[in-house]
Amino acid sequence: MKFKVSVVGAGNVGATTAQRIYEKGHSDVVLVDIVEDMPQGKALDLLESGPVIGTDAKIIGSNSYDETSNSDVVVITAGIARKPGMSRDDLLLTNMKIVGSVTEEIAKRSPNAILVIVSNPLDAMVQHAYKISGFPKERVVGMAGILDTARFRSFLAAELNVSVTNVSAYVLGGHGDSMVPLIGSTSVGGVPVSSLIKPHRLEEIVQRTRDGGAEIVSLLKTGSAYYAPSAASAQMVESILLDKKEILPCAAYLEGEYGINNLYAGVPIKLGSSGVEEIIQVDLTEEESIALKNSADSVQELIEIMEKNA
Ligand code: APR
């Protein structure tokens, strides 16, 4: 029996996420968007790639939520994306309304699903989806850390001319300017990165990671990144469905872990068939702890703005 995955928002991130999941073949996929006929067109195009890819999974597009009923995982990418000069936070109130209404529709029809939130500003959107869905915290999780970490890892691999698979790194905290790359836990082939790259150069790479989303926005001009975000989203979906229990940096609801309370923040988690199965506590330096706390404070500010506008 195949799994059922719904992807809401059939734009750049949603459609590429649906494609990546569909091509794996383990899940039937439902792609939903408010734009008439567009998700149907993209889903049909993907379905017609099946014989070439060699997948017998089904994929359909819809403008209604009824087809999403009883999904195992729902990925929410609906909303507006950044344009040059905008920060993720500029999307807050528009995407809050969109993510709120989508979550309501989904929660009614798939009460046992695990929600993977992708819309930005990520940490605030996942907190909002958690509140609106009424789901347990284990079943509402946000995609950001894998993407930030992948950017960091790819820059480090290019710098040192080594395989990306040999670079292990964690980027924690909010998905924004306050993200916290853990230099002490970053290594290349087991060797600490700080003994391979000089501090000032490492700082430049960290800054490029922080600005990674904006760098793509300024190049694309009409939208934001989607290949790497969809790869990260699909990895989360697969770790859940196949109960892989991968340890991945994701936005999870914290109740005291890392000294953060009642707030979503990017931390390493174990992701399996129950959703967030464990929050992994890594030792932080004092500087990293302060940076993570500051990052949580900026997410809290967004939550307060949302509460005032609810
Ligand atoms: N219900 C369903 N779909 C919606 C709704 C809604 N209420 N409102 C908007 N959408 C759809 C749009 O019609 C569009 O097709 O969401 C899609 C968003 O797609 P894009 O504009 O291509 O944006 P994308 O690059 O996919 O980014 C989506 O993910 O990474 C984040 O910051 C990004 O918040 C943004 C989201």
Tab-separated table of C-alpha atoms and ligand atoms in Angstrom:
chain	number	residue	atom	x	y	z
A	1	MET	CA	0.000	0.000	0.000
A	2	LYS	CA	1.310	3.431	-0.899
A	3	PHE	CA	1.406	6.401	1.460
A	4	LYS	CA	-0.626	9.513	0.738
A	5	VAL	CA	1.076	12.890	0.700
A	6	SER	CA	-0.661	16.185	-0.023
A	7	VAL	CA	1.236	19.301	-0.993
A	8	VAL	CA	-0.627	22.587	-0.620
A	9	GLY	CA	0.621	25.422	-2.817
A	10	ALA	CA	1.520	24.280	-6.321
A	11	GLY	CA	4.002	27.075	-6.992
A	12	ASN	CA	7.748	26.658	-7.277
A	13	VAL	CA	8.399	25.002	-3.913
A	14	GLY	CA	5.180	22.963	-3.854
A	15	ALA	CA	5.415	21.632	-7.397
A	16	THR	CA	9.077	20.645	-7.075
A	17	THR	CA	8.387	19.015	-3.694
A	18	ALA	CA	5.505	17.070	-5.259
A	19	GLN	CA	7.787	16.054	-8.117
A	20	ARG	CA	10.520	14.797	-5.794
A	21	ILE	CA	8.061	12.773	-3.726
A	22	TYR	CA	6.214	11.410	-6.762
A	23	GLU	CA	9.465	10.296	-8.382
A	24	LYS	CA	10.362	8.213	-5.303
A	25	GLY	CA	7.268	6.113	-5.982
A	26	HIS	CA	6.380	5.354	-2.352
A	27	SER	CA	3.457	7.768	-2.139
A	28	ASP	CA	0.431	8.917	-4.049
A	29	VAL	CA	0.464	12.708	-4.200
A	30	VAL	CA	-2.288	15.346	-4.175
A	31	LEU	CA	-1.267	18.853	-5.248
A	32	VAL	CA	-3.615	21.670	-4.179
A	33	ASP	CA	-3.670	25.360	-5.098
A	34	ILE	CA	-6.236	28.148	-5.287
A	35	VAL	CA	-5.323	28.973	-8.888
A	36	GLU	CA	-7.899	27.277	-11.087
A	37	ASP	CA	-6.651	24.370	-13.235
A	38	MET	CA	-2.970	25.025	-12.475
A	39	PRO	CA	-2.390	22.173	-9.955
A	40	GLN	CA	-4.326	19.840	-12.249
A	41	GLY	CA	-2.063	20.809	-15.157
A	42	LYS	CA	1.166	20.361	-13.181
A	43	ALA	CA	0.006	17.044	-11.708
A	44	LEU	CA	-0.992	15.705	-15.137
A	45	ASP	CA	2.359	16.740	-16.575
A	46	LEU	CA	4.108	14.919	-13.708
A	47	LEU	CA	1.898	11.843	-14.120
A	48	GLU	CA	2.873	11.681	-17.768
A	49	SER	CA	6.536	11.539	-16.709
A	50	GLY	CA	5.776	8.313	-14.785
A	51	PRO	CA	6.534	5.863	-17.588
A	52	VAL	CA	9.910	7.532	-18.176
A	53	ILE	CA	10.806	7.766	-14.483
A	54	GLY	CA	9.425	4.282	-13.848
A	55	THR	CA	6.964	5.123	-11.106
A	56	ASP	CA	3.431	3.764	-10.726
A	57	ALA	CA	2.469	6.274	-8.056
A	58	LYS	CA	-0.585	8.424	-8.691
A	59	ILE	CA	-0.563	12.188	-8.666
A	60	ILE	CA	-3.555	14.483	-9.014
A	61	GLY	CA	-4.085	18.213	-8.799
A	62	SER	CA	-7.079	19.928	-7.245
A	63	ASN	CA	-8.562	23.241	-6.167
A	64	SER	CA	-10.455	21.525	-3.367
A	65	TYR	CA	-9.274	19.958	-0.134
A	66	ASP	CA	-11.567	16.931	-0.342
A	67	GLU	CA	-9.009	14.944	-2.299
A	68	THR	CA	-6.475	15.438	0.508
A	69	SER	CA	-8.567	13.440	3.021
A	70	ASN	CA	-6.656	10.994	5.181
A	71	SER	CA	-3.216	12.054	4.049
A	72	ASP	CA	-0.285	10.651	5.994
A	73	VAL	CA	1.789	13.799	5.539
A	74	VAL	CA	0.759	17.257	4.347
A	75	VAL	CA	3.377	19.745	3.175
A	76	ILE	CA	2.199	23.366	3.318
A	77	THR	CA	3.984	25.710	0.904
A	78	ALA	CA	1.029	28.017	0.180
A	79	GLY	CA	1.668	31.726	0.434
A	80	ILE	CA	3.601	34.478	-1.179
A	81	ALA	CA	7.347	34.337	-1.752
A	82	ARG	CA	9.903	37.108	-1.317
A	83	LYS	CA	10.818	39.599	-3.985
A	84	PRO	CA	14.174	41.430	-4.067
A	85	GLY	CA	14.531	43.779	-1.094
A	86	MET	CA	11.965	41.926	1.031
A	87	SER	CA	12.796	40.008	4.188
A	88	ARG	CA	10.993	36.791	5.131
A	89	ASP	CA	9.325	38.765	7.930
A	90	ASP	CA	7.656	41.058	5.356
A	91	LEU	CA	5.508	38.059	4.394
A	92	LEU	CA	4.182	37.613	7.938
A	93	LEU	CA	0.594	38.828	7.931
A	94	THR	CA	-0.260	37.737	4.377
A	95	ASN	CA	1.100	34.242	4.874
A	96	MET	CA	-0.405	33.975	8.362
A	97	LYS	CA	-3.890	34.233	6.842
A	98	ILE	CA	-3.080	31.782	4.062
A	99	VAL	CA	-1.355	29.205	6.289
A	100	GLY	CA	-4.137	29.527	8.882
A	101	SER	CA	-6.924	28.849	6.392
A	102	VAL	CA	-5.034	26.003	4.707
A	103	THR	CA	-4.287	24.373	8.066
A	104	GLU	CA	-7.943	24.528	9.054
A	105	GLU	CA	-9.021	22.763	5.865
A	106	ILE	CA	-6.313	20.134	6.173
A	107	ALA	CA	-6.799	19.402	9.880
A	108	LYS	CA	-10.510	18.685	9.330
A	109	ARG	CA	-9.837	16.133	6.608
A	110	SER	CA	-6.580	14.544	7.765
A	111	PRO	CA	-6.789	14.564	11.569
A	112	ASN	CA	-3.937	12.059	11.909
A	113	ALA	CA	-1.541	13.627	9.437
A	114	ILE	CA	1.883	15.027	10.153
A	115	LEU	CA	2.178	18.622	8.932
A	116	VAL	CA	5.422	19.836	7.397
A	117	ILE	CA	5.330	23.624	7.129
A	118	VAL	CA	7.480	25.369	4.537
A	119	SER	CA	5.835	28.804	4.054
A	120	ASN	CA	7.788	31.779	5.398
A	121	PRO	CA	8.541	33.345	7.800
A	122	LEU	CA	8.986	29.727	8.723
A	123	ASP	CA	9.182	29.682	12.502
A	124	ALA	CA	6.149	31.941	12.893
A	125	MET	CA	4.152	29.989	10.284
A	126	VAL	CA	4.813	26.634	11.924
A	127	GLN	CA	3.808	28.055	15.308
A	128	HIS	CA	0.596	29.347	13.727
A	129	ALA	CA	-0.162	26.004	12.061
A	130	TYR	CA	0.417	24.240	15.402
A	131	LYS	CA	-2.082	26.553	17.096
A	132	ILE	CA	-4.731	26.371	14.375
A	133	SER	CA	-4.487	22.609	13.819
A	134	GLY	CA	-4.770	21.685	17.500
A	135	PHE	CA	-2.459	18.760	16.637
A	136	PRO	CA	0.066	17.484	19.174
A	137	LYS	CA	3.460	19.166	18.884
A	138	GLU	CA	5.046	15.966	17.528
A	139	ARG	CA	2.894	16.210	14.400
A	140	VAL	CA	3.647	19.798	13.353
A	141	VAL	CA	7.192	20.457	12.188
A	142	GLY	CA	8.894	23.100	10.073
A	143	MET	CA	11.426	22.885	7.256
A	144	ALA	CA	14.346	25.286	7.512
A	145	GLY	CA	17.407	23.862	9.223
A	146	ILE	CA	18.066	21.217	6.579
A	147	LEU	CA	18.079	23.942	3.938
A	148	ASP	CA	20.309	26.318	5.901
A	149	THR	CA	22.641	23.427	6.748
A	150	ALA	CA	22.739	22.299	3.113
A	151	ARG	CA	23.725	25.795	2.024
A	152	PHE	CA	26.473	25.905	4.661
A	153	ARG	CA	27.701	22.418	3.713
A	154	SER	CA	27.797	23.170	0.012
A	155	PHE	CA	29.783	26.393	0.540
A	156	LEU	CA	32.253	24.584	2.832
A	157	ALA	CA	32.670	21.702	0.365
A	158	ALA	CA	33.372	24.168	-2.461
A	159	GLU	CA	35.869	26.069	-0.302
A	160	LEU	CA	37.810	22.912	0.563
A	161	ASN	CA	37.231	21.099	-2.741
A	162	VAL	CA	35.814	17.993	-1.029
A	163	SER	CA	32.599	16.012	-1.377
A	164	VAL	CA	29.540	17.566	0.223
A	165	THR	CA	28.933	14.186	1.865
A	166	ASN	CA	32.094	14.630	3.936
A	167	VAL	CA	30.919	17.905	5.458
A	168	SER	CA	28.779	17.556	8.542
A	169	ALA	CA	27.330	20.673	10.050
A	170	TYR	CA	24.392	22.032	11.999
A	171	VAL	CA	22.657	25.336	11.570
A	172	LEU	CA	20.163	25.970	14.365
A	173	GLY	CA	17.820	28.756	15.419
A	174	GLY	CA	15.318	30.683	13.350
A	175	HIS	CA	15.246	30.632	9.561
A	176	GLY	CA	16.449	34.174	9.111
A	177	ASP	CA	19.259	36.559	9.865
A	178	SER	CA	19.534	35.149	13.369
A	179	MET	CA	20.292	31.539	12.350
A	180	VAL	CA	23.074	29.936	14.376
A	181	PRO	CA	25.705	27.846	12.554
A	182	LEU	CA	27.452	25.599	15.096
A	183	ILE	CA	31.112	25.947	14.154
A	184	GLY	CA	32.225	23.668	16.987
A	185	SER	CA	30.075	20.806	15.652
A	186	THR	CA	31.083	21.317	12.019
A	187	SER	CA	33.666	18.930	10.640
A	188	VAL	CA	35.058	17.813	7.314
A	189	GLY	CA	35.970	14.142	7.164
A	190	GLY	CA	35.984	14.194	10.961
A	191	VAL	CA	38.407	17.152	11.179
A	192	PRO	CA	37.029	20.275	12.930
A	193	VAL	CA	36.355	22.966	10.329
A	194	SER	CA	38.070	25.639	12.411
A	195	SER	CA	41.402	23.904	11.864
A	196	LEU	CA	40.856	23.884	8.075
A	197	ILE	CA	39.532	27.385	7.363
A	198	LYS	CA	40.814	30.648	8.854
A	199	PRO	CA	38.358	32.461	11.175
A	200	HIS	CA	37.750	35.500	8.927
A	201	ARG	CA	37.048	33.283	5.892
A	202	LEU	CA	34.788	31.041	7.964
A	203	GLU	CA	32.875	34.125	9.062
A	204	GLU	CA	32.382	35.104	5.397
A	205	ILE	CA	30.996	31.631	4.650
A	206	VAL	CA	28.682	31.836	7.670
A	207	GLN	CA	27.434	35.224	6.454
A	208	ARG	CA	26.836	33.847	2.957
A	209	THR	CA	24.808	31.038	4.560
A	210	ARG	CA	22.723	33.577	6.507
A	211	ASP	CA	22.126	35.502	3.288
A	212	GLY	CA	21.664	32.307	1.229
A	213	GLY	CA	17.958	32.862	0.570
A	214	ALA	CA	18.439	36.544	-0.297
A	215	GLU	CA	21.282	35.694	-2.699
A	216	ILE	CA	18.919	33.471	-4.704
A	217	VAL	CA	16.092	36.050	-4.563
A	218	SER	CA	18.385	38.733	-5.957
A	219	LEU	CA	19.394	36.460	-8.839
A	220	LEU	CA	15.913	35.135	-9.656
A	221	LYS	CA	14.271	38.572	-9.273
A	222	THR	CA	10.728	37.188	-9.506
A	223	GLY	CA	10.684	34.602	-6.739
A	224	SER	CA	12.698	32.752	-4.144
A	225	ALA	CA	14.634	29.497	-3.921
A	226	TYR	CA	12.898	26.205	-4.580
A	227	TYR	CA	15.234	23.418	-5.680
A	228	ALA	CA	17.081	23.178	-2.360
A	229	PRO	CA	13.940	23.913	-0.272
A	230	SER	CA	12.021	21.150	-2.055
A	231	ALA	CA	14.915	18.701	-1.610
A	232	ALA	CA	14.890	19.443	2.124
A	233	SER	CA	11.096	19.098	2.354
A	234	ALA	CA	11.150	15.771	0.506
A	235	GLN	CA	13.865	14.474	2.840
A	236	MET	CA	11.638	15.239	5.818
A	237	VAL	CA	8.633	13.539	4.212
A	238	GLU	CA	10.665	10.431	3.492
A	239	SER	CA	12.176	10.234	6.970
A	240	ILE	CA	8.626	10.331	8.371
A	241	LEU	CA	6.948	7.907	5.965
A	242	LEU	CA	9.737	5.344	5.911
A	243	ASP	CA	10.301	5.768	9.654
A	244	LYS	CA	13.979	6.416	8.952
A	245	LYS	CA	14.467	8.253	12.245
A	246	GLU	CA	17.015	10.569	10.656
A	247	ILE	CA	18.463	13.246	12.903
A	248	LEU	CA	17.807	16.470	11.045
A	249	PRO	CA	17.711	20.148	11.967
A	250	CYS	CA	14.048	21.179	11.789
A	251	ALA	CA	11.745	23.676	13.503
A	252	ALA	CA	10.239	21.886	16.509
A	253	TYR	CA	8.125	23.059	19.443
A	254	LEU	CA	10.341	23.507	22.483
A	255	GLU	CA	9.182	23.229	26.059
A	256	GLY	CA	12.332	24.014	28.004
A	257	GLU	CA	14.844	22.344	25.687
A	258	TYR	CA	17.752	24.690	24.958
A	259	GLY	CA	16.208	27.037	27.546
A	260	ILE	CA	13.397	27.964	25.124
A	261	ASN	CA	9.751	27.689	26.142
A	262	ASN	CA	6.534	27.286	24.151
A	263	LEU	CA	8.149	28.318	20.918
A	264	TYR	CA	9.233	26.740	17.645
A	265	ALA	CA	12.954	26.902	16.917
A	266	GLY	CA	15.389	25.092	14.665
A	267	VAL	CA	17.054	22.252	16.569
A	268	PRO	CA	18.221	18.716	15.719
A	269	ILE	CA	15.345	16.275	15.991
A	270	LYS	CA	14.733	12.597	15.331
A	271	LEU	CA	12.145	12.432	12.580
A	272	GLY	CA	10.180	9.191	12.202
A	273	SER	CA	6.697	7.825	11.681
A	274	SER	CA	5.391	9.580	14.809
A	275	GLY	CA	6.805	12.889	13.616
A	276	VAL	CA	9.179	14.652	16.006
A	277	GLU	CA	10.242	11.644	18.088
A	278	GLU	CA	13.015	13.299	20.049
A	279	ILE	CA	14.674	16.654	20.432
A	280	ILE	CA	18.408	16.116	20.425
A	281	GLN	CA	20.315	18.304	22.844
A	282	VAL	CA	23.782	19.195	21.592
A	283	ASP	CA	26.286	21.021	23.767
A	284	LEU	CA	26.488	24.660	22.800
A	285	THR	CA	29.201	27.156	23.583
A	286	GLU	CA	28.060	30.143	25.612
A	287	GLU	CA	28.182	32.292	22.473
A	288	GLU	CA	26.019	29.794	20.561
A	289	SER	CA	23.523	29.596	23.442
A	290	ILE	CA	23.160	33.374	23.473
A	291	ALA	CA	22.759	33.460	19.683
A	292	LEU	CA	20.059	30.765	19.856
A	293	LYS	CA	18.228	32.693	22.582
A	294	ASN	CA	18.414	35.896	20.494
A	295	SER	CA	17.097	33.987	17.516
A	296	ALA	CA	14.174	32.707	19.609
A	297	ASP	CA	13.488	36.276	20.778
A	298	SER	CA	13.114	37.466	17.193
A	299	VAL	CA	10.669	34.625	16.476
A	300	GLN	CA	8.742	35.588	19.634
A	301	GLU	CA	8.414	39.164	18.305
A	302	LEU	CA	6.749	37.823	15.153
A	303	ILE	CA	4.396	35.659	17.235
A	304	GLU	CA	3.347	38.766	19.161
A	305	ILE	CA	2.638	40.680	15.942
A	306	MET	CA	0.518	37.740	14.756
A	307	GLU	CA	-1.392	37.641	18.038
A	308	LYS	CA	-2.193	41.369	17.747
A	309	ASN	CA	-3.470	40.823	14.206
A	310	ALA	CA	-5.356	37.580	14.836
B	1	APR	N1	-4.488	28.062	-0.773
B	1	APR	C1	-3.743	27.322	-1.625
B	1	APR	N2	-2.694	27.816	-2.312
B	1	APR	C2	-2.420	29.111	-2.160
B	1	APR	C3	-3.165	29.951	-1.293
B	1	APR	C4	-4.231	29.366	-0.579
B	1	APR	N3	-4.982	30.078	0.267
B	1	APR	N4	-2.640	31.197	-1.362
B	1	APR	C5	-1.610	31.143	-2.233
B	1	APR	N5	-1.470	29.897	-2.720
B	1	APR	C6	-0.510	29.395	-3.700
B	1	APR	C7	-0.290	30.367	-4.856
B	1	APR	O1	-1.368	30.338	-5.776
B	1	APR	C8	1.010	29.844	-5.448
B	1	APR	O2	0.794	28.917	-6.499
B	1	APR	O3	0.776	29.229	-3.157
B	1	APR	C9	1.681	29.141	-4.257
B	1	APR	C10	2.995	29.758	-3.875
B	1	APR	O4	3.881	29.537	-4.912
B	1	APR	P1	5.015	30.566	-5.357
B	1	APR	O5	4.439	31.919	-5.476
B	1	APR	O6	5.723	29.965	-6.528
B	1	APR	O7	5.981	30.605	-4.102
B	1	APR	P2	7.089	29.509	-3.707
B	1	APR	O8	8.399	29.918	-4.242
B	1	APR	O9	6.582	28.161	-3.994
B	1	APR	O10	7.159	29.744	-2.122
B	1	APR	C11	6.081	29.366	-1.296
B	1	APR	O11	7.514	28.749	0.513
B	1	APR	O12	9.802	28.961	0.731
B	1	APR	C12	8.563	29.526	1.042
B	1	APR	O13	9.027	31.888	1.240
B	1	APR	C13	8.404	30.902	0.452
B	1	APR	O14	6.401	31.479	1.667
B	1	APR	C14	6.914	31.050	0.420
B	1	APR	C15	6.437	29.616	0.148
